[in-house]
PDB file of C-alpha atoms in Angstrom:
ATOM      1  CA  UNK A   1     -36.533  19.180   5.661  1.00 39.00           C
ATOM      2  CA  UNK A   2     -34.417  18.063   2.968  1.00 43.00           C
ATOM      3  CA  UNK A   3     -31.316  18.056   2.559  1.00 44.00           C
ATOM      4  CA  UNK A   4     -28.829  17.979  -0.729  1.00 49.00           C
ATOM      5  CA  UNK A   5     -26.226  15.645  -0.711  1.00 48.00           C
ATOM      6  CA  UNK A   6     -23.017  17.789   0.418  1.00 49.00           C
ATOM      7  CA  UNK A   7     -25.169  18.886   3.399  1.00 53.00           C
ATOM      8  CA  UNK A   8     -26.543  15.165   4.152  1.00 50.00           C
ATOM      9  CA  UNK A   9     -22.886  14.068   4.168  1.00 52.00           C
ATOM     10  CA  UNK A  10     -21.608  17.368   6.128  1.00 55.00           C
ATOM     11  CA  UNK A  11     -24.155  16.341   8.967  1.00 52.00           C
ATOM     12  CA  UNK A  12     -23.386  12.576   8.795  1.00 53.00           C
ATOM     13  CA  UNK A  13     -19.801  13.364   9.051  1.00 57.00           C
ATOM     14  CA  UNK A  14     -20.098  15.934  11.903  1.00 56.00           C
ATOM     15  CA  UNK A  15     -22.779  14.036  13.707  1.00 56.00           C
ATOM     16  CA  UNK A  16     -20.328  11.198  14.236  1.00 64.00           C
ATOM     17  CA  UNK A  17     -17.030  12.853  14.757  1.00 84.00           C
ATOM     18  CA  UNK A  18     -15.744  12.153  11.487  1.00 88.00           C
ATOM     19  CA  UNK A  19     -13.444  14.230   9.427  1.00 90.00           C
ATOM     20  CA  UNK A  20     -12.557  13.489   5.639  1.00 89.00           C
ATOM     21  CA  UNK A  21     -10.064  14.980   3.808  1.00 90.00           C
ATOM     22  CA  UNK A  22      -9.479  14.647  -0.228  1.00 91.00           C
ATOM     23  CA  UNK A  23      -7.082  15.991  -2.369  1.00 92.00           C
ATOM     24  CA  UNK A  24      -5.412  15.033  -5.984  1.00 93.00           C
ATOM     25  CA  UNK A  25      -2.440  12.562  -6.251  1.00 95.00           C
ATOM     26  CA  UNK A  26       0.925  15.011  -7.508  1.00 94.00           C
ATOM     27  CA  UNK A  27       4.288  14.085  -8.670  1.00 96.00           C
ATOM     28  CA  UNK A  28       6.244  14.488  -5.669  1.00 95.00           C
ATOM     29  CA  UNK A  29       4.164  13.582  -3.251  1.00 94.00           C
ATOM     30  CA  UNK A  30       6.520  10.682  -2.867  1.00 94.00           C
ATOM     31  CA  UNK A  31       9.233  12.440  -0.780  1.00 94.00           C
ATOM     32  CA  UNK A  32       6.448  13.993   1.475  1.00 93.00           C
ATOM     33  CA  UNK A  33       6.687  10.326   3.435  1.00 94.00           C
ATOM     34  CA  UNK A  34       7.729  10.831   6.592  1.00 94.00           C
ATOM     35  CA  UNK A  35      11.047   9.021   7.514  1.00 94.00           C
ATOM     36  CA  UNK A  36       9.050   6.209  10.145  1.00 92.00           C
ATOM     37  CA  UNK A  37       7.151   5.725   6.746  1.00 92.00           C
ATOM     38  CA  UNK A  38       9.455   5.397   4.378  1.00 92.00           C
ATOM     39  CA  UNK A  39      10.866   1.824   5.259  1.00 89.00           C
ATOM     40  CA  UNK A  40       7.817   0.407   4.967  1.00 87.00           C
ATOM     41  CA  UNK A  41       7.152   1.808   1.450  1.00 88.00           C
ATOM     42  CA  UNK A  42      11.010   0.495   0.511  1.00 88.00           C
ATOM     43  CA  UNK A  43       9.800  -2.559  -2.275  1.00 89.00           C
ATOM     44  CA  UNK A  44       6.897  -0.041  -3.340  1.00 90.00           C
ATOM     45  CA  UNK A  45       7.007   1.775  -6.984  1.00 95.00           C
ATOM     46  CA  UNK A  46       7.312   5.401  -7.047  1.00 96.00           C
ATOM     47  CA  UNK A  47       3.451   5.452  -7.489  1.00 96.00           C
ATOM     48  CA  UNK A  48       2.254   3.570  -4.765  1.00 94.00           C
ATOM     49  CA  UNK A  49       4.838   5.268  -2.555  1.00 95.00           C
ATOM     50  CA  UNK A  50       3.243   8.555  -4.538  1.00 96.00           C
ATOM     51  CA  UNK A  51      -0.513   7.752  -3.473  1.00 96.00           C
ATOM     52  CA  UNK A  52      -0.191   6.477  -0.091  1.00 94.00           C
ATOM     53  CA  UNK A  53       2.036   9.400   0.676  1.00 95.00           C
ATOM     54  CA  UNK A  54      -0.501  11.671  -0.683  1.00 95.00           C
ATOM     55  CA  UNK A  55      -3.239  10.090   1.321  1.00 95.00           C
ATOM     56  CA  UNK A  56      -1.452  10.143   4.624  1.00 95.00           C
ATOM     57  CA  UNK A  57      -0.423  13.638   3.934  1.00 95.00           C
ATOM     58  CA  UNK A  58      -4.515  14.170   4.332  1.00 94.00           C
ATOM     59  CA  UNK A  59      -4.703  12.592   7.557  1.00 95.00           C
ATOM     60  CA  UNK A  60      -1.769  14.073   9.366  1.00 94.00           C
ATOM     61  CA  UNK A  61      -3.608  17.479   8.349  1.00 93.00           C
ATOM     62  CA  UNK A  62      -6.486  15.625  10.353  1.00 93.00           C
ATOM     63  CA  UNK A  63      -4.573  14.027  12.602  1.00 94.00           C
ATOM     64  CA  UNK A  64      -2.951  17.717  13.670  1.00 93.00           C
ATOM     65  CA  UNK A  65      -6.564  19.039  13.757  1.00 91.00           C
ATOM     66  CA  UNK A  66      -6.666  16.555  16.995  1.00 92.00           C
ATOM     67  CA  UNK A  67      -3.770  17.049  18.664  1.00 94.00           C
ATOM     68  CA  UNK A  68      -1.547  14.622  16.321  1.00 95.00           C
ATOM     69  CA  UNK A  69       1.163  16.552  14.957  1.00 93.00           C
ATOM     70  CA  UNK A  70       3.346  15.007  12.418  1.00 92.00           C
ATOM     71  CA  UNK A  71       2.063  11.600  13.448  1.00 94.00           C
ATOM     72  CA  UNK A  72       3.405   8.663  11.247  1.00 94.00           C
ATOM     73  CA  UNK A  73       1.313   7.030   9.445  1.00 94.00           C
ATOM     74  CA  UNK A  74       3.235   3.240   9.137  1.00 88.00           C
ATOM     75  CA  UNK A  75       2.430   0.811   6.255  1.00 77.00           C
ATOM     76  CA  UNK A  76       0.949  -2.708   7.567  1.00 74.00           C
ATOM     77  CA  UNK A  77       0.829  -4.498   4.376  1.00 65.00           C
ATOM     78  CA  UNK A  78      -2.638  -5.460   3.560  1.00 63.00           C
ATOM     79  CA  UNK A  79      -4.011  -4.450   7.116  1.00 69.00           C
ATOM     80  CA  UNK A  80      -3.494  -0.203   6.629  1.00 77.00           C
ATOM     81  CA  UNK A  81      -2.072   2.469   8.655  1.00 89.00           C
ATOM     82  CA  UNK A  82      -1.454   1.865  12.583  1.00 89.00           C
ATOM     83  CA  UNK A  83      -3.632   4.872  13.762  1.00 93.00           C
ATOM     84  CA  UNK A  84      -2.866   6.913  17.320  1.00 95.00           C
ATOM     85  CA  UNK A  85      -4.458   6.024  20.076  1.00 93.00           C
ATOM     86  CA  UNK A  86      -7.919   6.676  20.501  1.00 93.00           C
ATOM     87  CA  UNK A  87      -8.641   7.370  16.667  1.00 94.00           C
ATOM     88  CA  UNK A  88      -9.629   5.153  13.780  1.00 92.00           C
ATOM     89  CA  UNK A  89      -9.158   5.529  10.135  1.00 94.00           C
ATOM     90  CA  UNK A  90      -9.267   4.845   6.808  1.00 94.00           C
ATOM     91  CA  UNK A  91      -7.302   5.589   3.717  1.00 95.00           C
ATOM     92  CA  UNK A  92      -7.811   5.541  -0.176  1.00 95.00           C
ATOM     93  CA  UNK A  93      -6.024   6.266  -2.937  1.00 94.00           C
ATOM     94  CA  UNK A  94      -6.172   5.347  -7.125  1.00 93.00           C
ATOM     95  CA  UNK A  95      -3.577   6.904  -9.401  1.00 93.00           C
ATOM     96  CA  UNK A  96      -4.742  10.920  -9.586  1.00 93.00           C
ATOM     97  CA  UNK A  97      -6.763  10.852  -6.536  1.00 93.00           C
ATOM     98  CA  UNK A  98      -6.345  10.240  -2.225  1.00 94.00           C
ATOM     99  CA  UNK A  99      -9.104  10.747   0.427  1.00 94.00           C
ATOM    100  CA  UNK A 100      -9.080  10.061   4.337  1.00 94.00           C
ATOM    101  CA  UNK A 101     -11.061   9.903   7.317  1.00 94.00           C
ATOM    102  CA  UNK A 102     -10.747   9.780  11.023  1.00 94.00           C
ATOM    103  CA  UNK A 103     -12.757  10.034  13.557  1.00 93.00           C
ATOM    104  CA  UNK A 104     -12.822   9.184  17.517  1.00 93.00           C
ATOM    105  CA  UNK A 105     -12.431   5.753  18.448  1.00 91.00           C
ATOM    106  CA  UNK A 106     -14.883   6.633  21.176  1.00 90.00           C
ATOM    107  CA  UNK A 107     -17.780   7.352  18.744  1.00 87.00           C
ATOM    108  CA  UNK A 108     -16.997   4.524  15.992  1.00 87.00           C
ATOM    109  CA  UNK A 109     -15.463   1.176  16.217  1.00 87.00           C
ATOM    110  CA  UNK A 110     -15.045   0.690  12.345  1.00 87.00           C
ATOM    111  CA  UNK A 111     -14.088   3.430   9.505  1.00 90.00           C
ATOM    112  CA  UNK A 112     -13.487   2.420   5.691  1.00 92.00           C
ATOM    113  CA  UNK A 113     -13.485   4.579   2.396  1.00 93.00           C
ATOM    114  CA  UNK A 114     -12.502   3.477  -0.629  1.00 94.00           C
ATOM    115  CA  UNK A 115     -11.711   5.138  -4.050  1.00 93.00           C
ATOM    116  CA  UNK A 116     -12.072   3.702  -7.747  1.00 91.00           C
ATOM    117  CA  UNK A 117     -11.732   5.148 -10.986  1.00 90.00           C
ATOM    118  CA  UNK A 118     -15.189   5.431 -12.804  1.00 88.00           C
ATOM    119  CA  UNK A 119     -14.551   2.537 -14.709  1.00 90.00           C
ATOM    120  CA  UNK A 120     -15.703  -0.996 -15.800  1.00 89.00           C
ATOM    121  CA  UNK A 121     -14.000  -3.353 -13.723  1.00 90.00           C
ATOM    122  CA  UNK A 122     -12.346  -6.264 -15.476  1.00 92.00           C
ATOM    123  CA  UNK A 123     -13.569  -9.528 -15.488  1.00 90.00           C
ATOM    124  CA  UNK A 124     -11.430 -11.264 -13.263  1.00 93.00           C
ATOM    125  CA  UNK A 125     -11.373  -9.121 -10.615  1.00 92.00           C
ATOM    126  CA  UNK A 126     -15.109  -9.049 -10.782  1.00 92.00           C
ATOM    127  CA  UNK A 127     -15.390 -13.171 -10.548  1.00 92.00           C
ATOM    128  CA  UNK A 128     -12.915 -13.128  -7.784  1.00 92.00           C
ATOM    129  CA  UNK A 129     -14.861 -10.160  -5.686  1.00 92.00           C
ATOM    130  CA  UNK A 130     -18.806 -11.337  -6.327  1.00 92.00           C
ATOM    131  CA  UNK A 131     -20.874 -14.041  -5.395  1.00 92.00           C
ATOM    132  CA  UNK A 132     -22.869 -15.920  -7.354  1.00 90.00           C
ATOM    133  CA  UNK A 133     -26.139 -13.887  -7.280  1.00 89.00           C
ATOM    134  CA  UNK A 134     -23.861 -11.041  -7.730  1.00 88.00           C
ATOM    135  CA  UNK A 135     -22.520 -12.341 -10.911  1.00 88.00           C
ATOM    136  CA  UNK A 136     -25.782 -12.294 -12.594  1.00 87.00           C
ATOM    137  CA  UNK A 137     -27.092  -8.880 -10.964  1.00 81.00           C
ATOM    138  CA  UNK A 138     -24.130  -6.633 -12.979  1.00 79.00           C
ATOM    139  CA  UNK A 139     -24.441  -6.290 -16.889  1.00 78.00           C
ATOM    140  CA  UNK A 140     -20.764  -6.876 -18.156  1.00 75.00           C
ATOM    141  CA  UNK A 141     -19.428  -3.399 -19.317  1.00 75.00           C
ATOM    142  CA  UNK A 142     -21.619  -1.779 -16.210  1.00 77.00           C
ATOM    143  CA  UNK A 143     -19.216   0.768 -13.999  1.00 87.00           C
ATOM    144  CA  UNK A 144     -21.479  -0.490 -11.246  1.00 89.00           C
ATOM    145  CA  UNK A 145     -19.126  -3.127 -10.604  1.00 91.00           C
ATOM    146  CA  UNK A 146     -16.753  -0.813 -10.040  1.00 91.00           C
ATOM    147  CA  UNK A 147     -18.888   0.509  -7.085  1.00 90.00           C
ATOM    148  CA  UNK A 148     -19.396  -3.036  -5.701  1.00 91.00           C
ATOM    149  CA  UNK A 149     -15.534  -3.540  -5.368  1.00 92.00           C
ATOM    150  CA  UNK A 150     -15.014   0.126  -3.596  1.00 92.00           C
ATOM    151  CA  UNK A 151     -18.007  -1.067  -1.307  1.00 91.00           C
ATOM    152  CA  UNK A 152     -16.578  -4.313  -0.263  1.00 90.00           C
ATOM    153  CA  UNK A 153     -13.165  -2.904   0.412  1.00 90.00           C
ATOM    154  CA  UNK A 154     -14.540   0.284   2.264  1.00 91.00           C
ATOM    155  CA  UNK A 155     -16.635  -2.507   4.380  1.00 89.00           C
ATOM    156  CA  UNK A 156     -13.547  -4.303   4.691  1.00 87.00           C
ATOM    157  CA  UNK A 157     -11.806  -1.592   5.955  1.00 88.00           C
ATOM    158  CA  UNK A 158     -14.273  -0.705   8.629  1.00 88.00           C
ATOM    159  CA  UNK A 159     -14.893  -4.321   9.419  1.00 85.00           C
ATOM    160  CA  UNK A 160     -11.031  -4.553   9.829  1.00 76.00           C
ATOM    161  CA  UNK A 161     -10.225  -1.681  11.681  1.00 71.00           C
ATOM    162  CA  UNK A 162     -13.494  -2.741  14.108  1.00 71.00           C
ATOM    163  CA  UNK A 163     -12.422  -5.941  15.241  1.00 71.00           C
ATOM    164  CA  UNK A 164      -8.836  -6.870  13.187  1.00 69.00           C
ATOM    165  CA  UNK A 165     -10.167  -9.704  11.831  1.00 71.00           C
ATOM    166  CA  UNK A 166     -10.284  -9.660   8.061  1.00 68.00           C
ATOM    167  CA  UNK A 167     -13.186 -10.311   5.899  1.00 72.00           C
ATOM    168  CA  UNK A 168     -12.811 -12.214   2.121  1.00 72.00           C
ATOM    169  CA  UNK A 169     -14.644 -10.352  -0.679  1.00 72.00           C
ATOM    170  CA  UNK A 170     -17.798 -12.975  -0.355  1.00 67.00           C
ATOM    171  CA  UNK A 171     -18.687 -12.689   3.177  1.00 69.00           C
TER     172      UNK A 171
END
């Protein structure tokens, strides 16, 4: 039988105990940090502190879906959120736009998600991201690059929150 995309995704999702919230990035969302958040968003500009608080606002909702009321989401820099017990998760966030996901620690060891504007991706990040072969697979001005960056940190992510050992861009 096939399946569209939405519904492919839908039964992925449910099959593994995942849920996935996404929402738009508002002015505001800044003072929705909780106050065991805020401290670690102190050196942060208003629109980092805007984002992530947007994107944790999405996983309390998830969070209080599974018994996780209010739960605070702390900033490790670099290294995420420090999750509840028992779950796993992953958040993203660009400048209009959050998303996250959790899902039982039980049924998955490692969770990433990533977001990216549709956008070419400029050089230098692209040189410092892709190997060699890499390098000559991506036409210059192609968004696909883009989507090779949100790839590697989404496997990051999941590699990261699997085993808290973090992975460079080339491995």
């Amino acid at each position: 039988m096939f399946l569209s995309a939405v519904e492919e995704l839908r039964y992925c999702l449910s099959s593994h105990d995942i849920s996935l919230g996404f929402g738009c990035v508002s002015v505001g969302d800044e003072k929705e940090l909780l106050p065991e958040e805020v401290e670690s968003f102190m050196n942060c500009t208003v629109s980092v502190k805007r984002q992530g608080a947007a994107a944790r606002g999405l996983a309390r909702t998830l969070l209080a879906q599974r018994g996780y009321d209010q739960f605070p989401l702390s900033r490790r820099l670099g290294l995420g959120p420090i999750w509840p017990p028992r779950i796993v998760g992953s958040l993203a966030h660009c400048e209009d736009c959050a998303a996250a996901a959790i899902a039982s620690a039980s049924q998955i060891s490692g969770l990433g998600i990533d977001i990216e504007p549709a956008l070419p991706l400029p050089d230098d990040v692209f040189e410092f991201i892709a190997t060699a072969r890499e390098r000559r697979g991506f036409p210059k001005e192609d968004v696909w690059r883009r989507v090779l960056f949100c790839a590697k940190e989404a496997a990051f992510k999941a590699a990261y929150t699997a085993d808290q050992i973090p992975v460079e861009f080339h491995e």
